[in-house]
Amino acid sequence: QVQLQESGPGLVKPSETLSLTCTVSGDSISNYYWIWIRQPPGKGLEWIGYVYFSGGTNYNPSLKSRVSISVDKSKNQFSLELTSVTAADTAVYFCARSGSTSSLLGYNWFDPWGQGTLVTVSS
Amino acid sequence: QSVLTQPPSASGTPGQRVTISCSGSSSTMGRNTVNWYRQLSGTAPKVLIYRNDQRSSGVPDRFSGSKSGTSASLAISGLQSEDEAYYYCAAWDDSLNGWVFGGGTKLTVL
C-alpha cells in the first residue's frame, strides 16, 4: 500500500524559500500525478500544483510565479519550493497522489494523502 | 471565496439522513467529475467519493454521491457520531486548468 510522508522545516522566515519533500513508499513514482495541497489554519484546502512522474508540471495561477515542483525518481520523492514567503503562506502542507493514472485530469482525484506538515512563516 | 460553493455547516441526529450540496459552474462540473473528501479533526483529508458516485475502498454504502448539471451532493444515511467531520467537494476547473475545492462543510451530529 502506497504511503506518503512530508518532511521539511517547520519554520521559515519571511521572504525566504519554503522547501518540502514528499517521500513515497510502497510503490514507485511512476505513471501518476504527484500533488501538493495546503490548508491555512482554520481554513479550507487549496491546490498548489502537481508534477507528473515524467517531470511535467502545472501550478495554481495564484502561486505560479513563486512555486516549483520537481520529482526525483531515484529517491522516490517529489518536492515543493515556494519562494518569497509571507505570513499568508503559513499552512499545513499535504502531498498526495492522483487516484488514477488517467491523463484526463477532470476525472481524477487525490488518493492517498500524506499526513501533512505545518509550516509557519515568522521571523 | 471558493470556486465551488458548499454550505458552511450541516447537522443531524443519529440515524438521520443528511445531504451536503456543492455548486459549481460549467467550467468545473460541466464536463468534469466531482470528488468528496472527509477530514476528521487534526488529520489529513481522505477521499470518500470519486468520479461523482464511486465509493472509495472501505467507505460504507451509507455514503453516496450524485451530480446533476453543475451541482453535486453527498448524502449520508444512518448518521453516526463518528461522521462528525469537515466535508469538502473538489473538481477540475477547465478555466483555471487546475483543481478547486469547496469551502468545506462542518457536519455536526446532535
CSV table of N, CA and C in Angstrom, one decimal, chain B residues 23-80:
chain,number,residue,atom,x,y,z
B,23,SER,N,-22.1,23.5,-5.3
B,23,SER,CA,-22.5,24.1,-6.5
B,23,SER,C,-21.3,24.6,-7.3
B,24,GLY,N,-21.2,24.3,-8.6
B,24,GLY,CA,-20.1,24.8,-9.4
B,24,GLY,C,-20.6,25.5,-10.6
B,25,SER,N,-19.8,25.4,-11.7
B,25,SER,CA,-20.1,26.1,-12.9
B,25,SER,C,-19.8,25.2,-14.1
B,26,SER,N,-20.0,25.7,-15.3
B,26,SER,CA,-19.8,24.9,-16.5
B,26,SER,C,-18.3,24.5,-16.6
B,27,SER,N,-17.4,25.4,-16.1
B,27,SER,CA,-16.0,25.1,-16.3
B,27,SER,C,-15.5,24.1,-15.3
B,28,THR,N,-16.3,23.8,-14.2
B,28,THR,CA,-15.9,22.8,-13.2
B,28,THR,C,-16.7,21.6,-13.4
B,29,MET,N,-18.0,21.6,-13.1
B,29,MET,CA,-18.8,20.4,-13.2
B,29,MET,C,-19.4,20.1,-14.5
B,30,GLY,N,-19.2,21.1,-15.4
B,30,GLY,CA,-19.9,20.9,-16.7
B,30,GLY,C,-19.4,19.6,-17.4
B,31,ARG,N,-18.1,19.4,-17.5
B,31,ARG,CA,-17.5,18.2,-18.1
B,31,ARG,C,-16.7,17.3,-17.2
B,32,ASN,N,-16.5,17.8,-16.0
B,32,ASN,CA,-15.6,17.1,-15.1
B,32,ASN,C,-16.4,16.4,-13.9
B,33,THR,N,-15.8,15.5,-13.3
B,33,THR,CA,-16.5,14.7,-12.2
B,33,THR,C,-16.1,15.4,-10.9
B,34,VAL,N,-16.9,15.1,-9.9
B,34,VAL,CA,-16.8,15.7,-8.5
B,34,VAL,C,-16.3,14.6,-7.6
B,35,ASN,N,-15.4,15.0,-6.7
B,35,ASN,CA,-14.9,14.1,-5.6
B,35,ASN,C,-15.2,14.7,-4.3
B,36,TRP,N,-15.4,13.9,-3.3
B,36,TRP,CA,-15.7,14.3,-1.9
B,36,TRP,C,-14.7,13.8,-1.0
B,37,TYR,N,-14.2,14.6,-0.1
B,37,TYR,CA,-13.2,14.3,0.9
B,37,TYR,C,-13.7,14.5,2.3
B,38,ARG,N,-13.4,13.7,3.2
B,38,ARG,CA,-13.7,13.9,4.7
B,38,ARG,C,-12.4,14.1,5.4
B,39,GLN,N,-12.5,15.2,6.3
B,39,GLN,CA,-11.4,15.5,7.1
B,39,GLN,C,-11.8,15.5,8.6
B,40,LEU,N,-11.3,14.5,9.3
B,40,LEU,CA,-11.5,14.4,10.7
B,40,LEU,C,-10.6,15.4,11.4
B,41,SER,N,-10.9,15.8,12.6
B,41,SER,CA,-10.1,16.9,13.3
B,41,SER,C,-8.7,16.5,13.4
B,42,GLY,N,-7.8,17.4,12.9
B,42,GLY,CA,-6.4,17.2,13.1
B,42,GLY,C,-5.7,16.1,12.2
B,43,THR,N,-6.5,15.7,11.2
B,43,THR,CA,-5.9,14.6,10.3
B,43,THR,C,-6.0,15.1,8.8
B,44,ALA,N,-5.4,14.3,8.0
B,44,ALA,CA,-5.4,14.7,6.5
B,44,ALA,C,-6.8,14.2,6.0
B,45,PRO,N,-7.2,15.0,4.9
B,45,PRO,CA,-8.4,14.5,4.2
B,45,PRO,C,-8.3,13.1,3.6
B,46,LYS,N,-9.4,12.4,3.5
B,46,LYS,CA,-9.4,11.2,2.8
B,46,LYS,C,-10.6,11.2,1.8
B,47,VAL,N,-10.3,10.5,0.7
B,47,VAL,CA,-11.4,10.5,-0.3
B,47,VAL,C,-12.5,9.6,0.1
B,48,LEU,N,-13.7,10.1,0.0
B,48,LEU,CA,-14.9,9.3,0.2
B,48,LEU,C,-15.6,8.8,-1.1
B,49,ILE,N,-15.8,9.8,-1.9
B,49,ILE,CA,-16.5,9.5,-3.2
B,49,ILE,C,-15.6,10.1,-4.3
B,50,TYR,N,-15.4,9.4,-5.4
B,50,TYR,CA,-14.7,9.9,-6.5
B,50,TYR,C,-15.5,9.7,-7.8
B,51,ARG,N,-15.3,10.5,-8.8
B,51,ARG,CA,-16.0,10.4,-10.1
B,51,ARG,C,-17.5,10.4,-9.9
B,52,ASN,N,-17.9,11.4,-9.1
B,52,ASN,CA,-19.3,11.7,-8.8
B,52,ASN,C,-20.0,10.7,-7.8
B,53,ASP,N,-19.9,9.4,-8.0
B,53,ASP,CA,-20.7,8.5,-7.3
B,53,ASP,C,-20.0,7.2,-6.9
B,54,GLN,N,-18.6,7.2,-7.1
B,54,GLN,CA,-17.9,5.9,-6.8
B,54,GLN,C,-17.4,6.0,-5.4
B,55,ARG,N,-17.8,5.0,-4.5
B,55,ARG,CA,-17.3,5.0,-3.2
B,55,ARG,C,-15.8,4.5,-3.1
B,56,SER,N,-15.0,5.1,-2.4
B,56,SER,CA,-13.6,4.7,-2.2
B,56,SER,C,-13.6,3.4,-1.4
B,57,SER,N,-12.5,2.7,-1.5
B,57,SER,CA,-12.4,1.4,-0.8
B,57,SER,C,-12.6,1.6,0.7
B,58,GLY,N,-13.5,0.7,1.2
B,58,GLY,CA,-13.7,0.8,2.7
B,58,GLY,C,-14.8,1.7,3.1
B,59,VAL,N,-15.3,2.5,2.2
B,59,VAL,CA,-16.3,3.5,2.6
B,59,VAL,C,-17.7,2.8,2.6
B,60,PRO,N,-18.4,2.9,3.7
B,60,PRO,CA,-19.7,2.1,3.8
B,60,PRO,C,-20.7,2.7,2.8
B,61,ASP,N,-21.7,1.9,2.5
B,61,ASP,CA,-22.7,2.3,1.5
B,61,ASP,C,-23.7,3.3,2.1
B,62,ARG,N,-23.5,3.7,3.3
B,62,ARG,CA,-24.3,4.8,3.9
B,62,ARG,C,-23.9,6.1,3.2
B,63,PHE,N,-22.8,6.2,2.6
B,63,PHE,CA,-22.3,7.4,1.9
B,63,PHE,C,-22.6,7.2,0.4
B,64,SER,N,-23.2,8.2,-0.2
B,64,SER,CA,-23.5,8.2,-1.7
B,64,SER,C,-23.3,9.6,-2.3
B,65,GLY,N,-22.9,9.6,-3.5
B,65,GLY,CA,-22.7,10.9,-4.2
B,65,GLY,C,-23.5,10.9,-5.5
B,66,SER,N,-23.8,12.1,-5.9
B,66,SER,CA,-24.5,12.3,-7.2
B,66,SER,C,-24.2,13.7,-7.7
B,67,LYS,N,-24.4,13.8,-9.0
B,67,LYS,CA,-24.1,15.0,-9.7
B,67,LYS,C,-25.2,15.2,-10.8
B,68,SER,N,-25.7,16.5,-10.9
B,68,SER,CA,-26.6,16.8,-11.9
B,68,SER,C,-26.3,18.2,-12.4
B,69,GLY,N,-26.0,18.3,-13.7
B,69,GLY,CA,-25.6,19.6,-14.3
B,69,GLY,C,-24.4,20.1,-13.6
B,70,THR,N,-24.5,21.3,-13.0
B,70,THR,CA,-23.4,22.0,-12.3
B,70,THR,C,-23.5,21.9,-10.8
B,71,SER,N,-24.3,21.0,-10.3
B,71,SER,CA,-24.4,20.8,-8.9
B,71,SER,C,-24.2,19.3,-8.5
B,72,ALA,N,-23.7,19.1,-7.3
B,72,ALA,CA,-23.4,17.8,-6.8
B,72,ALA,C,-23.9,17.7,-5.3
B,73,SER,N,-24.1,16.5,-4.8
B,73,SER,CA,-24.4,16.4,-3.4
B,73,SER,C,-23.9,15.1,-2.9
B,74,LEU,N,-23.6,15.1,-1.6
B,74,LEU,CA,-23.1,14.0,-0.8
B,74,LEU,C,-24.2,13.7,0.2
B,75,ALA,N,-24.7,12.4,0.2
B,75,ALA,CA,-25.7,12.0,1.1
B,75,ALA,C,-25.1,11.0,2.1
B,76,ILE,N,-25.5,11.2,3.4
B,76,ILE,CA,-25.1,10.3,4.4
B,76,ILE,C,-26.3,9.8,5.1
B,77,SER,N,-26.6,8.5,5.1
B,77,SER,CA,-27.7,8.0,5.7
B,77,SER,C,-27.3,7.2,7.0
B,78,GLY,N,-28.2,7.0,7.9
B,78,GLY,CA,-27.9,6.3,9.2
B,78,GLY,C,-26.8,7.1,9.9
B,79,LEU,N,-26.9,8.3,10.1
B,79,LEU,CA,-25.9,9.2,10.6
B,79,LEU,C,-25.3,8.6,11.9
B,80,GLN,N,-24.0,8.7,12.1
B,80,GLN,CA,-23.4,8.2,13.3
B,80,GLN,C,-22.5,9.3,13.9
